[in-house]
GROMACS .gro file of C-alpha atoms in nm:
model
  404
    1MET     CA    1  -2.995  -0.793   1.263
    2PHE     CA    2  -2.853  -0.922   1.625
    3LEU     CA    3  -3.241  -0.942   1.746
    4ILE     CA    4  -3.354  -1.157   1.418
    5ILE     CA    5  -3.062  -1.376   1.523
    6ILE     CA    6  -3.060  -1.358   1.939
    7MET     CA    7  -3.459  -1.382   1.944
    8GLY     CA    8  -3.533  -1.694   1.769
    9GLU     CA    9  -3.918  -1.772   1.841
   10GLY     CA   10  -4.137  -1.631   2.176
   11SER     CA   11  -4.272  -1.240   2.260
   12TYR     CA   12  -4.069  -0.964   2.124
   13MET     CA   13  -4.100  -0.786   2.456
   14SER     CA   14  -3.985  -1.080   2.673
   15TYR     CA   15  -3.623  -1.091   2.460
   16ARG     CA   16  -3.635  -0.710   2.405
   17ASP     CA   17  -3.598  -0.647   2.757
   18LYS     CA   18  -3.281  -0.900   2.810
   19ILE     CA   19  -3.119  -0.828   2.529
   20ARG     CA   20  -2.840  -0.521   2.524
   21ILE     CA   21  -2.767  -0.399   2.172
   22GLY     CA   22  -2.408  -0.205   2.190
   23VAL     CA   23  -2.220   0.005   1.948
   24HIS     CA   24  -1.875   0.078   1.968
   25SER     CA   25  -1.575   0.291   1.820
   26GLY     CA   26  -1.271   0.442   1.939
   27ASP     CA   27  -0.944   0.532   1.806
   28ILE     CA   28  -1.070   0.824   1.577
   29HIS     CA   29  -0.761   1.055   1.617
   30ILE     CA   30  -0.969   1.320   1.487
   31GLY     CA   31  -0.683   1.588   1.365
   32VAL     CA   32  -0.441   1.325   1.232
   33ARG     CA   33  -0.235   1.454   0.966
   34ALA     CA   34  -0.300   1.198   0.662
   35ILE     CA   35  -0.695   1.283   0.687
   36THR     CA   36  -0.842   1.606   0.619
   37ALA     CA   37  -1.134   1.788   0.811
   38ASP     CA   38  -1.337   1.729   0.537
   39GLU     CA   39  -1.291   1.376   0.445
   40MET     CA   40  -1.263   1.292   0.789
   41LYS     CA   41  -1.617   1.395   0.853
   42TYR     CA   42  -1.758   1.234   0.587
   43GLN     CA   43  -1.611   0.916   0.632
   44LEU     CA   44  -1.720   0.965   1.045
   45TYR     CA   45  -2.095   1.029   0.884
   46GLU     CA   46  -2.119   0.791   0.588
   47GLN     CA   47  -1.985   0.525   0.781
   48PHE     CA   48  -2.098   0.558   1.143
   49ILE     CA   49  -2.312   0.783   1.223
   50LYS     CA   50  -2.555   0.749   0.909
   51PRO     CA   51  -2.559   0.334   0.932
   52ILE     CA   52  -2.585   0.363   1.360
   53SER     CA   53  -2.925   0.613   1.306
   54LYS     CA   54  -3.076   0.361   1.068
   55MET     CA   55  -3.060   0.076   1.355
   56MET     CA   56  -3.376   0.011   1.505
   57PHE     CA   57  -3.272  -0.048   1.840
   58ILE     CA   58  -2.957   0.092   2.109
   59ASP     CA   59  -2.896   0.065   2.425
   60PHE     CA   60  -2.530   0.218   2.469
   61ILE     CA   61  -2.300   0.367   2.236
   62THR     CA   62  -1.951   0.380   2.364
   63LEU     CA   63  -1.621   0.613   2.252
   64ASN     CA   64  -1.299   0.374   2.352
   65GLY     CA   65  -1.049   0.612   2.368
   66ASP     CA   66  -0.823   0.830   2.142
   67ILE     CA   67  -1.119   1.052   1.970
   68SER     CA   68  -0.855   1.304   1.930
   69ASP     CA   69  -0.516   1.260   1.766
   70CYS     CA   70  -0.351   1.581   1.901
   71PRO     CA   71  -0.395   1.916   2.084
   72LEU     CA   72  -0.672   2.138   1.835
   73SER     CA   73  -0.684   2.448   1.779
   74PHE     CA   74  -1.008   2.565   1.888
   75ASN     CA   75  -1.092   2.817   1.522
   76SER     CA   76  -0.998   2.527   1.358
   77LYS     CA   77  -1.210   2.292   1.087
   78MET     CA   78  -1.113   1.997   1.296
   79ALA     CA   79  -1.242   2.122   1.614
   80GLU     CA   80  -1.567   2.187   1.479
   81VAL     CA   81  -1.531   1.789   1.309
   82TYR     CA   82  -1.508   1.714   1.730
   83LEU     CA   83  -1.732   1.878   1.839
   84TRP     CA   84  -2.000   1.792   1.523
   85LEU     CA   85  -1.911   1.432   1.607
   86PHE     CA   86  -2.037   1.428   2.021
   87ASP     CA   87  -2.414   1.645   1.897
   88SER     CA   88  -2.452   1.370   1.639
   89ILE     CA   89  -2.382   1.099   1.870
   90VAL     CA   90  -2.561   1.255   2.200
   91ASN     CA   91  -2.869   1.335   1.930
   92ILE     CA   92  -2.911   0.937   1.778
   93ALA     CA   93  -2.851   0.820   2.190
   94LYS     CA   94  -3.158   1.050   2.246
   95GLN     CA   95  -3.370   0.917   1.982
   96LYS     CA   96  -3.304   0.554   2.080
   97ASN     CA   97  -3.272   0.620   2.461
   98ALA     CA   98  -2.958   0.523   2.480
   99ALA     CA   99  -2.659   0.553   2.747
  100VAL     CA  100  -2.311   0.714   2.597
  101ILE     CA  101  -1.975   0.606   2.762
  102VAL     CA  102  -1.669   0.842   2.648
  103ILE     CA  103  -1.364   0.626   2.792
  104GLU     CA  104  -1.052   0.870   2.829
  105GLY     CA  105  -0.787   0.734   2.591
  106THR     CA  106  -0.363   0.791   2.536
  107LYS     CA  107  -0.280   1.123   2.746
  108SER     CA  108  -0.125   1.262   2.443
  109HIS     CA  109  -0.424   1.209   2.197
  110ASP     CA  110  -0.709   1.332   2.400
  111CYS     CA  111  -0.505   1.583   2.526
  112ASP     CA  112  -0.795   1.657   2.727
  113HIS     CA  113  -0.991   1.767   2.519
  114LEU     CA  114  -1.307   1.552   2.678
  115ASN     CA  115  -1.339   1.877   2.874
  116ASN     CA  116  -1.500   2.088   2.625
  117VAL     CA  117  -1.799   1.881   2.593
  118LYS     CA  118  -1.904   1.745   2.911
  119PHE     CA  119  -2.133   2.012   2.947
  120TYR     CA  120  -2.364   1.706   2.766
  121GLU     CA  121  -2.369   1.557   3.159
  122ASN     CA  122  -2.602   1.883   3.253
  123ASP     CA  123  -2.846   1.789   2.963
  124LYS     CA  124  -3.136   1.588   3.226
  125ASP     CA  125  -3.221   1.391   2.895
  126LEU     CA  126  -2.929   1.222   2.855
  127GLU     CA  127  -2.759   0.982   3.044
  128ILE     CA  128  -2.340   1.026   2.978
  129TYR     CA  129  -2.033   0.937   3.100
  130PHE     CA  130  -1.705   1.052   3.092
  131VAL     CA  131  -1.487   0.820   3.271
  132HIS     CA  132  -1.125   0.907   3.356
  133GLU     CA  133  -0.983   0.657   3.585
  134PRO     CA  134  -1.155   0.278   3.620
  135THR     CA  135  -1.483   0.280   3.740
  136GLU     CA  136  -1.782   0.070   3.720
  137LEU     CA  137  -2.108   0.176   3.602
  138GLU     CA  138  -2.435   0.028   3.610
  139VAL     CA  139  -2.606   0.101   3.269
  140LYS     CA  140  -2.961  -0.009   3.119
  141GLY     CA  141  -2.946  -0.294   3.389
  142MET     CA  142  -2.601  -0.402   3.296
  143LYS     CA  143  -2.263  -0.383   3.537
  144ILE     CA  144  -1.987  -0.224   3.333
  145TYR     CA  145  -1.636  -0.121   3.422
  146CYS     CA  146  -1.462   0.131   3.263
  147LEU     CA  147  -1.061   0.118   3.237
  148PRO     CA  148  -0.867   0.415   3.062
  149ASP     CA  149  -0.510   0.455   2.983
  150ILE     CA  150  -0.393   0.519   3.341
  151TYR     CA  151  -0.003   0.571   3.506
  152ILE     CA  152   0.026   0.312   3.767
  153LYS     CA  153   0.156   0.457   4.081
  154SER     CA  154   0.232   0.122   4.276
  155ASP     CA  155   0.124  -0.270   4.281
  156LYS     CA  156  -0.131  -0.197   4.560
  157GLU     CA  157  -0.299   0.038   4.335
  158GLU     CA  158  -0.299  -0.192   4.040
  159LYS     CA  159  -0.437  -0.460   4.281
  160GLU     CA  160  -0.716  -0.278   4.363
  161ILE     CA  161  -0.779  -0.216   3.980
  162TYR     CA  162  -0.920  -0.627   4.012
  163LYS     CA  163  -1.077  -0.625   4.347
  164TYR     CA  164  -1.392  -0.741   4.199
  165PRO     CA  165  -1.566  -1.091   4.225
  166ASP     CA  166  -1.572  -1.357   3.934
  167LYS     CA  167  -1.836  -1.310   3.665
  168TYR     CA  168  -1.902  -0.986   3.832
  169PHE     CA  169  -1.909  -0.726   3.537
  170ASP     CA  170  -2.124  -0.791   3.202
  171TYR     CA  171  -1.916  -0.558   3.029
  172ILE     CA  172  -1.548  -0.458   3.042
  173LEU     CA  173  -1.473  -0.131   2.819
  174GLY     CA  174  -1.119  -0.025   2.796
  175HIS     CA  175  -0.810   0.158   2.651
  176GLY     CA  176  -0.440   0.056   2.628
  177SER     CA  177  -0.216  -0.257   2.657
  178VAL     CA  178  -0.385  -0.566   2.736
  179THR     CA  179  -0.064  -0.866   2.851
  180GLU     CA  180  -0.066  -0.952   2.458
  181THR     CA  181  -0.039  -0.638   2.359
  182GLN     CA  182   0.186  -0.515   2.584
  183PHE     CA  183   0.534  -0.512   2.338
  184VAL     CA  184   0.299  -0.404   2.005
  185LYS     CA  185   0.444  -0.112   1.842
  186GLN     CA  186   0.248   0.117   1.631
  187GLU     CA  187   0.322   0.403   1.372
  188THR     CA  188   0.038   0.638   1.537
  189GLU     CA  189   0.097   0.504   1.884
  190HIS     CA  190   0.386   0.603   2.138
  191SER     CA  191   0.378   0.368   2.451
  192ILE     CA  192   0.442   0.507   2.771
  193SER     CA  193   0.618   0.310   3.019
  194LYS     CA  194   0.455   0.413   3.306
  195ASN     CA  195   0.093   0.338   3.173
  196ILE     CA  196  -0.086   0.002   3.272
  197VAL     CA  197  -0.067  -0.316   3.087
  198TYR     CA  198  -0.422  -0.503   3.190
  199ASP     CA  199  -0.386  -0.841   3.298
  200SER     CA  200  -0.627  -1.010   3.063
  201LYS     CA  201  -0.647  -1.339   3.297
  202GLU     CA  202  -0.818  -1.098   3.516
  203LEU     CA  203  -1.041  -0.877   3.301
  204LEU     CA  204  -1.142  -1.246   3.192
  205ARG     CA  205  -1.219  -1.373   3.551
  206MET     CA  206  -1.420  -1.073   3.653
  207SER     CA  207  -1.611  -1.059   3.309
  208LYS     CA  208  -1.913  -1.261   3.184
  209GLY     CA  209  -1.966  -1.083   2.828
  210PRO     CA  210  -1.703  -0.912   2.638
  211ILE     CA  211  -1.426  -0.712   2.641
  212LEU     CA  212  -1.394  -0.451   2.418
  213PHE     CA  213  -1.031  -0.199   2.427
  214GLY     CA  214  -0.932   0.044   2.206
  215HIS     CA  215  -0.526   0.147   2.136
  216ILE     CA  216  -0.444  -0.133   1.914
  217HIS     CA  217  -0.563  -0.025   1.540
  218GLN     CA  218  -0.584  -0.372   1.440
  219ASN     CA  219  -0.864  -0.625   1.396
  220LEU     CA  220  -0.791  -0.842   1.691
  221ARG     CA  221  -0.946  -1.091   1.915
  222TYR     CA  222  -0.761  -1.264   2.206
  223ARG     CA  223  -0.840  -1.569   2.457
  224GLY     CA  224  -1.204  -1.585   2.292
  225ARG     CA  225  -1.346  -1.271   2.470
  226ILE     CA  226  -1.095  -0.962   2.438
  227TYR     CA  227  -1.172  -0.715   2.162
  228TYR     CA  228  -0.970  -0.454   2.004
  229ILE     CA  229  -1.245  -0.271   1.813
  230ASN     CA  230  -0.972  -0.132   1.602
  231SER     CA  231  -0.928   0.220   1.431
  232PHE     CA  232  -1.215   0.371   1.275
  233THR     CA  233  -0.981   0.494   0.937
  234ARG     CA  234  -0.698   0.441   0.819
  235PHE     CA  235  -0.429   0.652   0.878
  236ALA     CA  236  -0.123   0.502   0.886
  237HIS     CA  237   0.107   0.219   0.710
  238ALA     CA  238   0.094  -0.162   0.801
  239GLU     CA  239  -0.268  -0.127   0.895
  240GLU     CA  240  -0.462  -0.282   0.546
  241GLU     CA  241  -0.743  -0.502   0.680
  242PRO     CA  242  -1.079  -0.353   0.729
  243LYS     CA  243  -1.136  -0.054   0.934
  244GLY     CA  244  -1.454   0.077   1.118
  245PHE     CA  245  -1.665   0.013   1.473
  246MET     CA  246  -1.845  -0.268   1.637
  247VAL     CA  247  -2.151  -0.396   1.723
  248THR     CA  248  -2.225  -0.623   2.030
  249ALA     CA  249  -2.539  -0.818   2.096
  250TYR     CA  250  -2.605  -0.915   2.469
  251ASP     CA  251  -2.842  -1.200   2.696
  252ARG     CA  252  -2.809  -1.055   3.010
  253GLU     CA  253  -3.006  -1.358   3.142
  254THR     CA  254  -2.735  -1.623   2.975
  255SER     CA  255  -2.445  -1.401   2.907
  256LYS     CA  256  -2.440  -1.487   2.581
  257TYR     CA  257  -2.331  -1.232   2.294
  258ILE     CA  258  -2.247  -1.147   1.925
  259ALA     CA  259  -1.998  -0.930   1.870
  260GLU     CA  260  -1.928  -0.807   1.471
  261ARG     CA  261  -1.718  -0.527   1.291
  262VAL     CA  262  -1.877  -0.312   1.050
  263GLU     CA  263  -1.661  -0.183   0.822
  264ASN     CA  264  -1.557   0.164   0.694
  265LYS     CA  265  -1.571   0.156   0.357
  266LEU     CA  266  -1.436   0.503   0.240
  267ALA     CA  267  -1.116   0.399   0.439
  268PHE     CA  268  -0.829   0.530   0.291
  269LYS     CA  269  -0.598   0.315   0.124
  270PHE     CA  270  -0.265   0.266   0.226
  271ASN     CA  271  -0.044   0.048   0.049
  272THR     CA  272   0.402  -0.026   0.006
  273PHE     CA  273   0.531  -0.062  -0.265
  274PHE     CA  274   0.855  -0.283  -0.214
  275MET     CA  275   1.167  -0.304  -0.409
  276LYS     CA  276   1.517  -0.510  -0.372
  277HIS     CA  277   1.834  -0.359  -0.405
  278ASN     CA  278   1.861  -0.604  -0.711
  279GLU     CA  279   1.582  -0.571  -0.902
  280PHE     CA  280   1.624  -0.173  -0.795
  281GLU     CA  281   1.984  -0.195  -1.000
  282ASN     CA  282   1.907  -0.388  -1.320
  283THR     CA  283   1.605  -0.130  -1.399
  284ASP     CA  284   1.584   0.195  -1.558
  285ILE     CA  285   1.436   0.478  -1.340
  286GLU     CA  286   1.177   0.553  -1.640
  287ASP     CA  287   1.072   0.163  -1.556
  288ILE     CA  288   1.066   0.228  -1.211
  289VAL     CA  289   0.885   0.468  -1.188
  290LYS     CA  290   0.643   0.339  -1.430
  291LYS     CA  291   0.632   0.042  -1.196
  292ILE     CA  292   0.541   0.267  -0.913
  293ASP     CA  293   0.232   0.427  -1.130
  294LYS     CA  294   0.083   0.104  -1.219
  295PHE     CA  295   0.132  -0.005  -0.862
  296ILE     CA  296  -0.067   0.255  -0.771
  297GLU     CA  297  -0.338   0.238  -1.042
  298LYS     CA  298  -0.409  -0.146  -0.990
  299ASN     CA  299  -0.453  -0.116  -0.615
  300ASN     CA  300  -0.665   0.223  -0.627
  301VAL     CA  301  -0.424   0.372  -0.385
  302ASP     CA  302  -0.463   0.649  -0.167
  303ARG     CA  303  -0.147   0.667   0.017
  304LEU     CA  304   0.140   0.501  -0.066
  305CYS     CA  305   0.516   0.417   0.108
  306LEU     CA  306   0.819   0.379  -0.114
  307ASP     CA  307   1.023   0.092   0.056
  308ILE     CA  308   1.328   0.077  -0.142
  309GLN     CA  309   1.664  -0.131  -0.103
  310TYR     CA  310   1.967   0.007  -0.305
  311THR     CA  311   2.352  -0.038  -0.280
  312ASN     CA  312   2.536   0.304  -0.212
  313THR     CA  313   2.679   0.359  -0.569
  314GLN     CA  314   2.681   0.706  -0.713
  315ALA     CA  315   2.440   0.572  -1.032
  316ASN     CA  316   2.195   0.467  -0.718
  317ILE     CA  317   2.214   0.716  -0.541
  318ALA     CA  318   2.098   0.900  -0.862
  319LYS     CA  319   1.812   0.692  -0.930
  320ILE     CA  320   1.716   0.769  -0.562
  321GLN     CA  321   1.713   1.149  -0.601
  322ILE     CA  322   1.577   1.191  -0.905
  323LEU     CA  323   1.239   0.957  -0.717
  324ARG     CA  324   1.277   1.186  -0.407
  325SER     CA  325   1.216   1.515  -0.658
  326HIS     CA  326   0.963   1.296  -0.835
  327TYR     CA  327   0.715   1.192  -0.575
  328GLY     CA  328   0.816   1.515  -0.313
  329LYS     CA  329   0.497   1.710  -0.375
  330SER     CA  330   0.258   1.387  -0.430
  331LYS     CA  331  -0.028   1.350  -0.223
  332ILE     CA  332  -0.077   0.974  -0.293
  333VAL     CA  333   0.337   0.891  -0.184
  334ASN     CA  334   0.334   1.034   0.146
  335LYS     CA  335   0.620   0.818   0.286
  336MET     CA  336   0.958   0.698   0.121
  337LYS     CA  337   1.189   0.460   0.303
  338PHE     CA  338   1.501   0.419   0.123
  339LYS     CA  339   1.792   0.173   0.278
  340SER     CA  340   2.107   0.186   0.174
  341ILE     CA  341   2.334  -0.153   0.187
  342SER     CA  342   2.732  -0.219   0.098
  343VAL     CA  343   2.759  -0.381  -0.162
  344LYS     CA  344   2.898  -0.659   0.074
  345GLU     CA  345   2.560  -0.703   0.231
  346ALA     CA  346   2.408  -0.739  -0.106
  347GLU     CA  347   2.647  -1.022  -0.199
  348ILE     CA  348   2.566  -1.189   0.140
  349ILE     CA  349   2.177  -1.150   0.085
  350GLU     CA  350   2.221  -1.225  -0.323
  351GLN     CA  351   2.428  -1.534  -0.202
  352ALA     CA  352   2.185  -1.644   0.025
  353GLU     CA  353   1.938  -1.631  -0.240
  354GLN     CA  354   2.116  -1.816  -0.470
  355LYS     CA  355   2.144  -2.100  -0.214
  356GLN     CA  356   1.762  -2.135  -0.133
  357GLY     CA  357   1.708  -2.126  -0.539
  358ASN     CA  358   1.353  -2.094  -0.660
  359SER     CA  359   1.225  -2.315  -0.445
  360LYS     CA  360   1.073  -2.364  -0.087
  361ASP     CA  361   1.428  -2.422   0.091
  362TYR     CA  362   1.382  -2.138   0.280
  363LEU     CA  363   1.090  -2.278   0.465
  364ARG     CA  364   1.340  -2.533   0.611
  365ASP     CA  365   1.640  -2.310   0.733
  366LYS     CA  366   1.665  -2.282   1.104
  367SER     CA  367   1.802  -1.944   1.099
  368LEU     CA  368   1.503  -1.744   0.985
  369ARG     CA  369   1.209  -1.698   1.242
  370PHE     CA  370   0.871  -1.843   1.148
  371ASP     CA  371   0.746  -1.454   1.124
  372GLU     CA  372   1.026  -1.418   0.833
  373LYS     CA  373   0.943  -1.709   0.639
  374LEU     CA  374   0.585  -1.611   0.640
  375GLN     CA  375   0.621  -1.261   0.540
  376ARG     CA  376   0.847  -1.392   0.240
  377PHE     CA  377   0.583  -1.679   0.154
  378ILE     CA  378   0.346  -1.413   0.128
  379GLN     CA  379   0.521  -1.164  -0.073
  380GLU     CA  380   0.623  -1.441  -0.328
  381GLU     CA  381   0.302  -1.646  -0.309
  382TYR     CA  382   0.062  -1.383  -0.388
  383GLY     CA  383   0.305  -1.091  -0.455
  384GLU     CA  384   0.203  -0.857  -0.132
  385PHE     CA  385   0.481  -0.705   0.179
  386ILE     CA  386   0.324  -0.742   0.520
  387PRO     CA  387   0.573  -0.600   0.778
  388ILE     CA  388   0.707  -0.830   1.012
  389GLU     CA  389   0.546  -0.624   1.311
  390LYS     CA  390   0.218  -0.711   1.172
  391LEU     CA  391   0.263  -1.026   1.122
  392GLN     CA  392   0.333  -1.056   1.506
  393ILE     CA  393   0.040  -0.900   1.621
  394LEU     CA  394  -0.198  -1.152   1.354
  395LEU     CA  395   0.015  -1.484   1.462
  396MET     CA  396  -0.063  -1.385   1.873
  397SER     CA  397  -0.455  -1.300   1.786
  398ASP     CA  398  -0.721  -1.503   1.766
  399GLU     CA  399  -0.829  -1.406   1.419
  400LEU     CA  400  -0.588  -1.657   1.329
  401LEU     CA  401  -0.532  -1.907   1.624
  402SER     CA  402  -0.779  -2.062   1.831
  403ARG     CA  403  -0.659  -2.064   2.164
  404ASP     CA  404  -0.793  -2.306   2.489
   0.00000   0.00000   0.00000
């Protein structure tokens, strides 16, 4: 598909010589609790290994960090999936004459597991790189800069990273935070304050082509050329957008490129069922359970978070206990957020809502932030509850806003 788009008219050989096709994945998090080993392997095979094995051309395959989620027991099924994934990628790389670039991610996730697959470096028929520090590579006629998630010790050490001239690299590949994402919080990520925040302006200055990063589990694009690949699959709430991997096609002569996302259509659906305190108080527990079950069925939910507000009365506490008991062993309801508010807090909320009525007066309420207004508007108009943190990420991204 990419070659057809870029080639246009002309001889195959000339275009094939200058076009480079890349496959990019990251944040696979093998070992994460929400997905079994069998489920993870099935998704990886059907939605990653199988599709790329059918591609006519691949010049390089990149894994942009956090391939594992936690320490893996050597004899565990998850360790088998980890080794199987590398073996499958290596086999495809050999068939396609493609290079493999593996960039170390967050230390608490990758856990030095890459040392267990470095034996592939001894394979004379394979071009493979394991990157643990900022590294310049020459791959398939391209200059590629690889930037793992590293500790930074001094300003001098950081300046050394940006020593290269303008438009020096064809690609920059990395894992970690850039300027725009340094304050982003994720349910499955715990940033370490000493880890470097890569300077977006410097990355753009040094690169002619796309800049592809792992770490943030969102389909994000900043300043036109900086992309977050997104996690391969879904294993946490507030990550409802499509998951998968990316494919790029890059013209070495003009530095023009195409970057497309390929969706993992088998990714689990993580949804949130939200109920406000007044609805919870005025609804019988049997009807609340029916509403939850209907929500699960209607949305084909794989994993559900119950996000319920309630006033601290004996009747409401009894309802909460029933819900805990009823869904405590559920394979679908994997998270319960029961927020207790005082009667006075409930009265203040209700008074504010009565003032605003059923109109859109809240849109003109200067005491509310824009993201709070947007969250309420989406919930009222479309029945979807989107966490504030996710809206804040999206509002900064080129996916919604065009930037200079």
